[in-house]
Amino acid sequence: MNDISVCLTFDVDAESSQVRKGEDPVKISKGQFAIQRGVPRILDLLKKYNIRSTFFVCGWVAEKYPETIQNIISDGHEIAAHGYLHEELDTLEFNEETIVHEHTNQILGDLAGKIRGFRAPYWKLSKYTLTIISEMGYVFDSSLMDEDRPYIYSVPESPKNLVEFPVEWYLDDWILFEHHQQPATAVFEIWKSQFDAIQEIKDMEDSRRVYTLTCHPACIGHAYRIQMLERLIRYMKSKQATFSKIHPIAVEYLL
Ligand SMILES: [Zn+2]
């Protein structure tokens, strides 16, 4: 068995996008499940297995629910940025987008200290996004889909680099559970299969065997789904996986 690192990541959107779009109280309440039940369940699970994770948080969510974010921080997890109100960044002008990133960075930084990374809401970047966040001092991004292992991303027209932790729709709970209504057994099989493949595949250096999973507290936090995630964690531990926040791995890539 090859060494493999697992980054369990959680996007704390709560009801931000529903509020921004002016949606109805039921849709808003679905997002609020993240705060009421999802995050507490995730924190309990991670604590049980002594795992530290990265939570991508919207600035608006941190303003509205500072205690929830404080609970995440107190358990030793990493806070990274995820827009202010879950904006579609490709619809914003450069100046508008800069304000979104700087405002969010200020809010999250006041709670968590220096913020090191970013994930785009909806995995939609503008042509400016990665330049703006690298200029702000962020060192990693987790929004692109051009690889299945982390790599150094050279920021255009800038001497700066980011470490990219690529993502994929099949490694995202929202798509499988909410869009495709897959049963937990099917989601488990997809996620386990990719984990096995990353651990075994021959075209990957050992230092690059990193499995990045994206979950949302409003989605994975439902009882039968969090039980499935626990089963997956137990399986990965049985295969000697090491669990990590993103930033410590990004630092190794930048050495
Ligand atoms: Zn999101």
XYZ file of N, CA and C and ligand atoms in Angstrom:
766
model
N 0.846 -1.205 0.000
C 0.000 0.000 0.000
C 0.883 1.257 0.000
N 0.520 2.218 -0.819
C 1.254 3.479 -0.847
C 0.687 4.446 0.186
N 1.580 5.355 0.619
C 1.113 6.410 1.533
C 0.088 7.276 0.819
N -0.913 7.658 1.545
C -1.926 8.551 0.965
C -2.396 9.522 2.036
N -2.552 10.783 1.632
C -3.095 11.803 2.534
C -4.530 12.097 2.125
N -5.369 12.270 3.108
C -6.779 12.580 2.850
C -7.091 13.956 3.421
N -7.593 14.846 2.573
C -8.089 16.146 3.028
C -9.616 16.100 2.964
N -10.235 15.904 4.112
C -11.698 16.042 4.180
C -11.970 17.534 4.278
N -12.711 18.079 3.339
C -12.965 19.523 3.364
C -14.470 19.773 3.408
N -14.836 20.861 4.064
C -16.256 21.173 4.282
C -16.523 22.624 3.886
N -17.489 22.828 3.019
C -17.867 24.180 2.586
C -19.054 24.642 3.431
N -18.787 25.624 4.291
C -19.840 26.099 5.196
C -20.581 27.252 4.514
N -21.469 26.886 3.614
C -22.284 27.870 2.879
C -23.475 28.314 3.727
N -23.960 27.406 4.586
C -25.241 27.610 5.288
C -26.276 28.134 4.282
N -27.014 29.196 4.648
C -28.084 29.667 3.755
C -27.639 30.877 2.928
N -26.319 31.084 2.796
C -25.822 32.304 2.146
C -26.350 32.475 0.724
N -26.260 31.442 -0.093
C -26.672 31.639 -1.494
C -28.185 31.813 -1.596
N -28.936 31.131 -0.727
C -30.398 31.269 -0.773
C -30.817 32.686 -0.368
N -30.124 33.254 0.618
C -30.417 34.629 1.041
C -30.063 35.604 -0.078
N -28.895 35.400 -0.693
C -28.476 36.307 -1.776
C -29.476 36.293 -2.925
N -30.031 35.107 -3.204
C -30.967 34.999 -4.331
C -32.411 35.303 -3.922
N -32.636 35.607 -2.640
C -33.982 35.943 -2.177
C -34.941 34.769 -2.240
N -34.464 33.586 -1.897
C -35.308 32.398 -2.011
C -36.254 32.255 -0.813
N -37.145 31.284 -0.909
C -38.228 31.169 0.067
C -37.726 30.571 1.383
N -38.552 30.693 2.448
C -38.101 30.250 3.781
C -37.724 28.774 3.855
N -38.339 27.943 3.054
C -37.989 26.519 3.123
C -36.576 26.288 2.579
N -36.281 26.902 1.443
C -34.924 26.756 0.890
C -33.891 27.341 1.855
N -34.239 28.466 2.464
C -33.322 29.069 3.439
C -33.116 28.117 4.621
N -34.196 27.478 5.055
C -34.087 26.573 6.212
C -33.216 25.364 5.878
N -33.243 24.944 4.625
C -32.401 23.806 4.214
C -30.922 24.151 4.396
N -30.574 25.412 4.076
C -29.197 25.845 4.301
C -28.862 25.941 5.780
N -29.867 26.342 6.576
C -29.628 26.506 8.018
C -29.397 25.178 8.732
N -29.766 24.077 8.077
C -29.470 22.760 8.660
C -27.967 22.621 8.925
N -27.181 23.292 8.093
C -25.723 23.242 8.269
C -25.312 23.677 9.664
N -25.956 24.749 10.128
C -25.575 25.318 11.417
C -26.230 24.542 12.562
N -27.532 24.233 12.385
C -28.283 23.565 13.456
C -27.724 22.182 13.759
N -27.436 21.430 12.715
C -27.137 20.011 12.901
C -25.854 19.564 12.207
N -25.622 20.097 10.983
C -24.520 19.582 10.169
C -23.151 19.786 10.795
N -22.815 21.033 11.105
C -21.482 21.293 11.656
C -21.274 20.557 12.985
N -22.243 20.596 13.923
C -22.006 19.849 15.177
C -21.730 18.369 14.934
N -22.480 17.759 14.021
C -22.248 16.331 13.753
C -20.867 16.090 13.148
N -20.465 16.970 12.239
C -19.151 16.816 11.613
C -18.048 16.974 12.661
N -18.205 17.975 13.523
C -17.174 18.187 14.554
C -17.074 16.984 15.482
N -18.224 16.411 15.838
C -18.202 15.210 16.693
C -17.476 14.063 15.994
N -17.767 13.888 14.720
C -17.151 12.786 13.961
C -15.635 12.977 13.847
N -15.228 14.194 13.515
C -13.793 14.443 13.348
C -13.056 14.280 14.675
N -13.714 14.709 15.750
C -13.095 14.570 17.075
C -12.937 13.092 17.438
N -13.952 12.305 17.138
C -13.924 10.874 17.462
C -12.731 10.186 16.805
N -12.372 10.626 15.594
C -11.269 9.972 14.871
C -9.988 10.806 14.864
N -9.981 11.861 15.679
C -8.793 12.706 15.828
C -8.303 13.226 14.472
N -9.237 13.751 13.694
C -8.936 14.262 12.352
C -9.057 15.780 12.354
N -8.084 16.449 11.704
C -8.182 17.896 11.496
C -8.502 18.150 10.027
N -9.406 19.092 9.784
C -9.894 19.337 8.422
C -9.838 20.815 8.077
N -10.137 21.093 6.810
C -10.229 22.472 6.337
C -11.689 22.809 6.057
N -12.146 23.920 6.632
C -13.518 24.393 6.439
C -13.467 25.692 5.625
N -14.087 25.672 4.455
C -14.187 26.873 3.618
C -15.478 27.593 4.014
N -15.323 28.839 4.472
C -16.441 29.548 5.116
C -16.727 30.855 4.377
N -18.000 31.131 4.132
C -18.407 32.420 3.571
C -18.314 33.491 4.666
N -17.875 34.691 4.271
C -17.753 35.776 5.247
C -19.075 36.080 5.935
N -20.141 36.087 5.166
C -21.473 36.377 5.725
C -21.857 35.335 6.782
N -21.518 34.087 6.536
C -21.841 33.013 7.491
C -21.063 33.225 8.793
N -19.799 33.622 8.657
C -18.992 33.858 9.861
C -19.537 35.040 10.671
N -20.059 36.045 9.970
C -20.663 37.190 10.687
C -21.941 36.778 11.405
N -22.740 35.931 10.748
C -24.042 35.569 11.319
C -23.905 34.499 12.400
N -22.933 33.601 12.220
C -22.803 32.462 13.143
C -21.383 32.360 13.714
N -20.922 33.420 14.399
C -19.529 33.380 14.879
C -19.262 32.239 15.863
N -20.291 31.853 16.641
C -20.058 30.756 17.607
C -19.774 29.441 16.899
N -20.483 29.217 15.800
C -20.241 27.986 15.030
C -18.815 27.970 14.493
N -18.393 29.109 13.965
C -17.041 29.158 13.403
C -16.007 29.020 14.526
N -16.324 29.631 15.662
C -15.414 29.510 16.812
C -15.293 28.056 17.262
N -16.397 27.321 17.225
C -16.342 25.902 17.596
C -15.434 25.113 16.640
N -15.498 25.460 15.366
C -14.643 24.794 14.370
C -13.167 25.085 14.687
N -12.897 26.358 14.955
C -11.511 26.770 15.237
C -11.014 26.111 16.526
N -11.873 26.090 17.542
C -11.461 25.535 18.842
C -11.075 24.069 18.738
N -11.663 23.367 17.777
C -11.332 21.952 17.599
C -10.066 21.743 16.760
N -9.411 22.837 16.395
C -8.117 22.708 15.711
C -8.190 22.642 14.201
N -9.348 22.956 13.631
C -9.480 22.891 12.180
C -9.048 24.207 11.537
N -8.850 24.129 10.232
C -8.418 25.293 9.462
C -9.630 25.995 8.844
N -9.600 27.342 8.855
C -10.634 28.140 8.193
C -10.037 28.734 6.917
N -10.726 28.552 5.804
C -10.311 29.157 4.534
C -11.521 29.880 3.934
N -11.272 30.669 2.902
C -12.299 31.585 2.389
C -13.150 30.947 1.292
N -14.410 31.413 1.226
C -15.358 30.836 0.265
C -16.350 31.898 -0.203
N -15.830 33.108 -0.502
C -16.712 34.213 -0.889
C -17.377 34.839 0.322
N -18.080 35.961 0.112
C -18.804 36.585 1.223
C -20.218 36.010 1.309
N -20.976 36.155 0.231
C -22.360 35.658 0.217
C -22.509 34.622 -0.901
N -21.482 33.781 -1.015
C -21.504 32.698 -2.013
C -21.779 33.260 -3.417
N -20.996 34.296 -3.781
C -21.194 34.960 -5.064
C -20.780 34.072 -6.250
N -21.401 34.348 -7.384
C -20.903 33.787 -8.649
C -19.846 34.765 -9.148
N -18.608 34.436 -8.907
C -17.526 35.413 -9.104
C -17.381 35.837 -10.559
N -17.766 34.962 -11.485
C -17.612 35.311 -12.902
C -18.620 36.371 -13.351
N -19.545 36.766 -12.448
C -20.510 37.819 -12.801
C -20.084 39.183 -12.245
N -18.982 39.218 -11.501
C -18.583 40.469 -10.836
C -17.496 41.198 -11.621
N -17.497 42.521 -11.491
C -16.396 43.327 -12.016
C -15.182 43.138 -11.108
N -14.013 43.470 -11.638
C -12.771 43.287 -10.883
C -12.840 43.953 -9.504
N -13.300 45.217 -9.476
C -13.329 45.936 -8.196
C -14.331 45.334 -7.219
N -15.473 44.909 -7.745
C -16.479 44.268 -6.878
C -15.915 42.980 -6.289
N -15.239 42.225 -7.142
C -14.713 40.951 -6.665
C -13.609 41.163 -5.624
N -12.769 42.155 -5.854
C -11.694 42.439 -4.893
C -12.282 42.750 -3.518
N -13.371 43.526 -3.513
C -14.016 43.871 -2.236
C -14.539 42.607 -1.541
N -15.132 41.699 -2.319
C -15.651 40.442 -1.750
C -14.527 39.684 -1.035
N -13.382 39.535 -1.709
C -12.283 38.756 -1.118
C -11.688 39.461 0.098
N -11.499 40.774 -0.014
C -10.862 41.498 1.102
C -11.784 41.558 2.319
N -13.071 41.770 2.071
C -14.038 41.825 3.174
C -14.093 40.466 3.895
N -14.174 39.399 3.107
C -14.235 38.050 3.691
C -12.957 37.734 4.465
N -11.839 38.110 3.890
C -10.556 37.856 4.545
C -10.492 38.557 5.908
N -11.024 39.770 5.944
C -11.027 40.535 7.201
C -11.889 39.847 8.260
N -13.077 39.423 7.856
C -14.018 38.797 8.806
C -13.444 37.474 9.330
N -12.984 36.643 8.407
C -12.461 35.331 8.814
C -11.174 35.482 9.618
N -10.342 36.438 9.180
C -9.069 36.657 9.864
C -9.266 37.103 11.300
N -10.295 37.925 11.547
C -10.568 38.376 12.911
C -10.907 37.205 13.832
N -11.509 36.174 13.267
C -11.872 34.995 14.072
C -10.755 33.977 14.157
N -10.066 33.769 13.024
C -9.202 32.586 12.898
C -7.718 32.905 12.737
N -7.364 34.191 12.658
C -5.973 34.511 12.342
C -5.768 34.471 10.828
N -4.509 34.332 10.432
C -4.198 34.469 9.000
C -4.906 33.392 8.163
N -5.565 33.838 7.094
C -6.269 32.923 6.199
C -5.336 32.574 5.040
N -5.246 31.287 4.715
C -4.231 30.820 3.754
C -4.790 30.320 2.437
N -6.101 30.099 2.378
C -6.586 29.463 1.165
C -8.011 29.822 0.813
N -8.415 29.346 -0.335
C -9.673 29.771 -0.943
C -10.261 28.626 -1.754
N -11.586 28.586 -1.775
C -12.306 27.737 -2.735
C -13.435 28.573 -3.315
N -13.592 28.540 -4.642
C -14.610 29.371 -5.286
C -16.006 28.799 -5.054
N -16.981 29.664 -4.670
C -18.379 29.221 -4.631
C -18.783 28.663 -5.992
N -19.507 27.584 -5.985
C -19.960 26.893 -7.211
C -18.794 26.413 -8.077
N -17.569 26.506 -7.554
C -16.382 26.231 -8.370
C -16.418 27.046 -9.667
N -16.771 28.334 -9.509
C -16.763 29.256 -10.641
C -15.758 30.357 -10.338
N -14.736 30.454 -11.149
C -13.733 31.512 -10.991
C -13.953 32.568 -12.058
N -13.592 33.811 -11.746
C -13.471 34.811 -12.804
C -12.034 34.744 -13.325
N -11.750 35.484 -14.350
C -10.376 35.491 -14.852
C -9.431 36.209 -13.890
N -9.995 36.923 -12.904
C -9.152 37.659 -11.958
C -8.902 36.901 -10.661
N -9.747 35.929 -10.351
C -9.815 35.423 -8.982
C -8.470 34.968 -8.436
N -7.790 34.112 -9.176
C -6.570 33.530 -8.605
C -5.463 34.574 -8.465
N -5.487 35.580 -9.323
C -4.525 36.678 -9.171
C -4.834 37.480 -7.907
N -6.101 37.792 -7.701
C -6.477 38.593 -6.518
C -6.095 37.854 -5.236
N -6.441 36.575 -5.148
C -6.193 35.888 -3.873
C -4.699 35.649 -3.640
N -3.943 35.447 -4.705
C -2.498 35.268 -4.486
C -1.854 36.579 -4.045
N -2.331 37.693 -4.600
C -1.820 39.001 -4.175
C -2.159 39.273 -2.702
N -3.266 38.684 -2.234
C -3.652 38.852 -0.827
C -2.842 37.961 0.098
N -2.017 37.095 -0.468
C -1.165 36.257 0.375
C -1.677 34.848 0.593
N -2.763 34.498 -0.065
C -3.221 33.111 0.060
C -2.220 32.192 -0.640
N -2.087 30.984 -0.121
C -1.094 30.065 -0.707
C -1.728 28.845 -1.377
N -3.022 28.608 -1.128
C -3.637 27.506 -1.855
C -5.035 27.862 -2.341
N -5.405 27.135 -3.402
C -6.751 27.218 -3.957
C -7.263 25.796 -4.138
N -8.592 25.653 -4.119
C -9.179 24.324 -4.337
C -10.446 24.488 -5.163
N -10.258 24.778 -6.454
C -11.403 25.058 -7.334
C -11.257 24.462 -8.725
N -10.050 24.094 -9.140
C -9.826 23.679 -10.538
C -9.981 22.166 -10.693
N -10.110 21.728 -11.947
C -10.417 20.323 -12.227
C -9.469 19.716 -13.262
N -8.274 20.315 -13.407
C -7.391 19.859 -14.484
C -6.415 18.776 -14.048
N -6.478 18.352 -12.807
C -5.560 17.317 -12.308
C -6.279 16.467 -11.260
N -5.651 15.388 -10.846
C -6.216 14.595 -9.755
C -5.231 14.491 -8.602
N -4.327 15.456 -8.540
C -3.355 15.529 -7.451
C -2.963 17.001 -7.291
N -2.496 17.425 -6.129
C -2.098 18.831 -5.971
C -0.913 19.180 -6.874
N -0.840 20.447 -7.227
C 0.274 20.906 -8.069
C 0.473 22.400 -7.871
N 1.635 22.863 -8.325
C 1.929 24.298 -8.246
C 1.266 25.010 -9.415
N 0.474 26.008 -9.114
C -0.212 26.807 -10.136
C 0.523 28.144 -10.249
N 1.033 28.434 -11.438
C 1.714 29.712 -11.662
C 0.672 30.774 -11.981
N 0.595 31.777 -11.148
C -0.416 32.814 -11.333
C -0.015 33.681 -12.526
N -0.915 33.885 -13.505
C -0.573 34.671 -14.694
C -0.131 36.096 -14.335
N 0.881 36.563 -15.019
C 1.393 37.925 -14.855
C 1.708 38.257 -13.400
N 2.221 37.269 -12.690
C 2.582 37.482 -11.283
C 3.712 36.527 -10.946
N 4.631 36.951 -10.107
C 5.693 36.014 -9.696
C 5.197 34.990 -8.687
N 3.955 35.120 -8.256
C 3.470 34.274 -7.160
C 2.937 32.937 -7.657
N 3.018 31.958 -6.781
C 2.459 30.640 -7.041
C 1.387 30.329 -6.011
N 0.462 29.487 -6.419
C -0.500 28.900 -5.484
C -0.316 27.400 -5.539
N -0.665 26.706 -4.468
C -0.771 25.249 -4.564
C -2.244 24.937 -4.813
N -2.486 24.275 -5.914
C -3.858 23.934 -6.283
C -4.201 22.540 -5.772
N -5.312 22.427 -5.090
C -5.856 21.130 -4.656
C -7.100 20.867 -5.492
N -6.939 20.140 -6.599
C -8.054 20.026 -7.539
C -9.245 19.285 -6.944
N -10.398 19.574 -7.539
C -11.674 19.025 -7.075
C -12.347 18.303 -8.242
N -13.428 17.616 -7.937
C -14.225 16.974 -8.993
C -15.656 16.813 -8.490
N -16.600 16.804 -9.434
C -18.007 16.708 -9.038
C -18.303 15.382 -8.355
N -17.634 14.298 -8.763
C -17.942 13.003 -8.137
C -17.335 12.878 -6.740
N -16.507 13.862 -6.364
C -15.992 13.898 -4.994
C -16.651 15.041 -4.219
N -17.916 15.302 -4.529
C -18.688 16.381 -3.915
C -20.029 15.788 -3.472
N -20.324 15.898 -2.189
C -21.564 15.305 -1.677
C -22.810 15.913 -2.291
N -22.774 17.240 -2.553
C -23.994 17.927 -2.982
C -24.493 17.377 -4.317
N -23.568 17.187 -5.230
C -23.956 16.721 -6.564
C -24.558 15.319 -6.473
N -23.877 14.434 -5.755
C -24.318 13.037 -5.726
C -25.624 12.867 -4.937
N -25.692 13.515 -3.787
C -26.877 13.321 -2.940
C -28.055 14.205 -3.358
N -27.785 15.474 -3.631
C -28.899 16.406 -3.857
C -29.310 16.461 -5.333
N -28.341 16.515 -6.229
C -28.707 16.593 -7.647
C -29.106 15.229 -8.201
N -28.356 14.203 -7.816
C -28.603 12.879 -8.409
C -29.308 11.909 -7.462
N -29.558 12.331 -6.238
C -30.303 11.508 -5.271
C -29.754 10.082 -5.183
N -28.437 9.989 -5.127
C -27.801 8.678 -5.004
C -27.971 8.137 -3.578
N -28.152 6.839 -3.423
C -28.167 6.276 -2.068
C -26.761 6.313 -1.470
N -26.705 6.265 -0.150
C -25.406 6.367 0.528
C -24.465 5.234 0.114
N -25.034 4.061 -0.148
C -24.173 2.938 -0.556
C -23.462 3.252 -1.868
N -24.160 3.902 -2.792
C -23.550 4.241 -4.086
C -22.477 5.315 -3.909
N -22.776 6.321 -3.087
C -21.789 7.384 -2.858
C -20.542 6.792 -2.191
N -20.771 5.908 -1.220
C -19.635 5.245 -0.557
C -18.769 4.526 -1.592
N -19.396 3.812 -2.497
C -18.635 3.046 -3.499
C -17.817 3.966 -4.405
N -18.409 5.076 -4.831
C -17.676 6.020 -5.698
C -16.475 6.583 -4.944
N -16.716 7.054 -3.730
C -15.637 7.703 -2.965
C -14.554 6.690 -2.590
N -14.959 5.487 -2.207
C -13.986 4.443 -1.857
C -13.180 4.034 -3.090
N -13.856 3.890 -4.230
C -13.156 3.468 -5.454
C -12.062 4.459 -5.828
N -12.384 5.735 -5.723
C -11.374 6.741 -6.071
C -10.239 6.736 -5.048
N -10.575 6.540 -3.793
C -9.526 6.436 -2.764
C -8.595 5.260 -3.088
N -9.169 4.104 -3.375
C -8.349 2.929 -3.705
C -7.462 3.215 -4.916
N -8.049 3.864 -5.918
C -7.298 4.124 -7.150
C -6.141 5.089 -6.911
N -6.419 6.135 -6.131
C -5.349 7.107 -5.832
C -4.220 6.415 -5.058
N -4.592 5.488 -4.204
C -3.559 4.799 -3.425
C -2.728 3.849 -4.296
N -3.332 3.305 -5.334
C -2.663 2.252 -6.104
C -2.064 2.716 -7.430
N -2.626 3.754 -8.027
C -2.301 4.039 -9.434
C -0.815 4.339 -9.602
N -0.265 3.891 -10.730
C 1.189 3.923 -10.891
C 1.713 5.266 -11.407
N 0.839 6.104 -11.970
C 1.340 7.347 -12.566
C 1.412 8.501 -11.557
N 1.418 8.175 -10.272
C 1.393 9.205 -9.240
C 2.550 9.011 -8.273
N 3.353 10.067 -8.091
C 4.406 9.969 -7.072
C 3.748 9.899 -5.701
N 4.458 9.232 -4.767
C 3.855 9.051 -3.447
C 3.497 10.385 -2.787
N 4.352 11.388 -2.969
C 4.088 12.671 -2.314
C 2.844 13.344 -2.878
N 2.360 12.858 -4.009
C 1.197 13.488 -4.643
C -0.095 12.724 -4.401
N -0.024 11.660 -3.654
C -1.242 10.882 -3.413
C -2.073 11.589 -2.346
N -2.850 12.536 -2.809
C -3.703 13.323 -1.912
C -5.143 13.205 -2.399
N -6.003 12.819 -1.491
C -7.417 12.628 -1.813
C -8.188 13.774 -1.186
N -8.778 14.632 -2.023
C -9.495 15.805 -1.525
C -10.995 15.602 -1.727
N -11.722 15.530 -0.637
C -13.167 15.311 -0.682
C -13.886 16.595 -0.248
N -14.928 16.962 -0.978
C -15.694 18.175 -0.661
C -17.071 17.804 -0.131
N -17.373 18.252 1.078
C -18.693 18.009 1.663
C -19.278 19.322 2.177
N -20.588 19.337 2.295
C -21.320 20.496 2.797
C -22.093 20.080 4.045
N -21.951 20.794 5.136
C -22.661 20.404 6.360
C -24.177 20.263 6.172
N -24.772 21.079 5.277
C -26.225 20.975 5.060
C -26.600 19.703 4.321
N -25.614 19.042 3.754
C -25.869 17.831 2.963
C -25.365 16.581 3.694
N -24.068 16.531 3.949
C -23.481 15.330 4.582
C -23.946 15.211 6.036
N -24.435 16.315 6.616
C -24.832 16.301 8.020
C -26.071 15.490 8.317
N -26.823 15.096 7.286
C -28.011 14.262 7.532
C -27.572 12.889 8.044
N -28.404 12.325 8.923
C -27.963 11.197 9.758
C -27.395 10.041 8.943
N -28.113 9.569 7.925
C -27.633 8.389 7.209
C -26.378 8.694 6.395
N -26.211 9.968 6.046
C -25.026 10.352 5.264
C -23.787 10.473 6.159
N -23.962 11.021 7.344
C -22.804 11.154 8.235
C -22.353 9.763 8.693
N -23.296 8.844 8.797
C -22.899 7.462 9.111
C -22.073 6.862 7.982
N -22.432 7.183 6.754
C -21.657 6.707 5.600
C -20.248 7.314 5.626
N -20.168 8.615 5.937
C -18.843 9.246 6.003
C -17.992 8.584 7.088
N -18.617 8.225 8.199
C -17.862 7.533 9.250
C -17.343 6.175 8.735
N -18.190 5.477 7.992
C -17.762 4.190 7.442
C -16.559 4.398 6.507
N -16.604 5.470 5.723
C -15.497 5.762 4.808
C -14.215 6.087 5.579
N -14.354 6.883 6.644
C -13.178 7.217 7.462
C -12.566 5.941 8.043
N -13.421 5.064 8.541
C -12.909 3.800 9.120
C -12.190 2.978 8.052
N -12.744 2.950 6.857
C -12.106 2.209 5.770
C -10.733 2.831 5.440
N -10.704 4.161 5.306
C -9.443 4.834 4.963
C -8.398 4.607 6.054
N -8.840 4.668 7.312
C -7.884 4.413 8.407
C -7.354 2.988 8.326
N -8.190 2.042 7.926
C -7.733 0.645 7.815
C -6.680 0.503 6.714
N -6.644 1.479 5.798
C -5.643 1.479 4.711
C -4.493 2.445 5.017
N -4.343 2.796 6.276
C -3.236 3.639 6.747
C -3.227 5.047 6.134
N -4.383 5.573 5.794
C -4.426 6.952 5.305
C -4.063 7.913 6.427
N -3.406 9.015 6.044
C -3.126 10.106 6.979
C -4.080 11.245 6.667
N -4.758 11.760 7.678
C -5.719 12.849 7.464
C -5.050 14.183 7.794
N -5.315 15.184 6.971
C -4.630 16.466 7.161
C -5.509 17.626 6.733
N -5.253 18.793 7.351
C -5.752 20.038 6.807
C -4.984 20.301 5.501
N -5.450 21.237 4.717
C -4.783 21.508 3.437
C -3.475 22.275 3.626
N -3.484 23.305 4.471
C -2.320 24.194 4.507
C -0.996 23.476 4.782
N -0.932 22.533 5.738
C 0.367 21.872 5.968
C 0.886 21.129 4.739
N -0.013 20.580 3.930
C 0.440 19.905 2.706
C 0.894 20.942 1.683
N 0.147 22.043 1.576
C 0.530 23.103 0.628
C 1.935 23.626 0.938
N 2.240 23.765 2.210
C 3.562 24.285 2.604
C 4.670 23.374 2.095
N 4.449 22.061 2.163
C 5.473 21.110 1.672
C 5.695 21.279 0.177
N 4.645 21.568 -0.557
C 4.790 21.748 -2.003
C 5.572 23.002 -2.340
N 5.493 23.999 -1.469
C 6.141 25.280 -1.753
C 7.605 25.299 -1.322
N 8.057 24.252 -0.622
C 9.442 24.223 -0.145
C 10.417 24.143 -1.314
Zn -20.186 26.637 -1.484
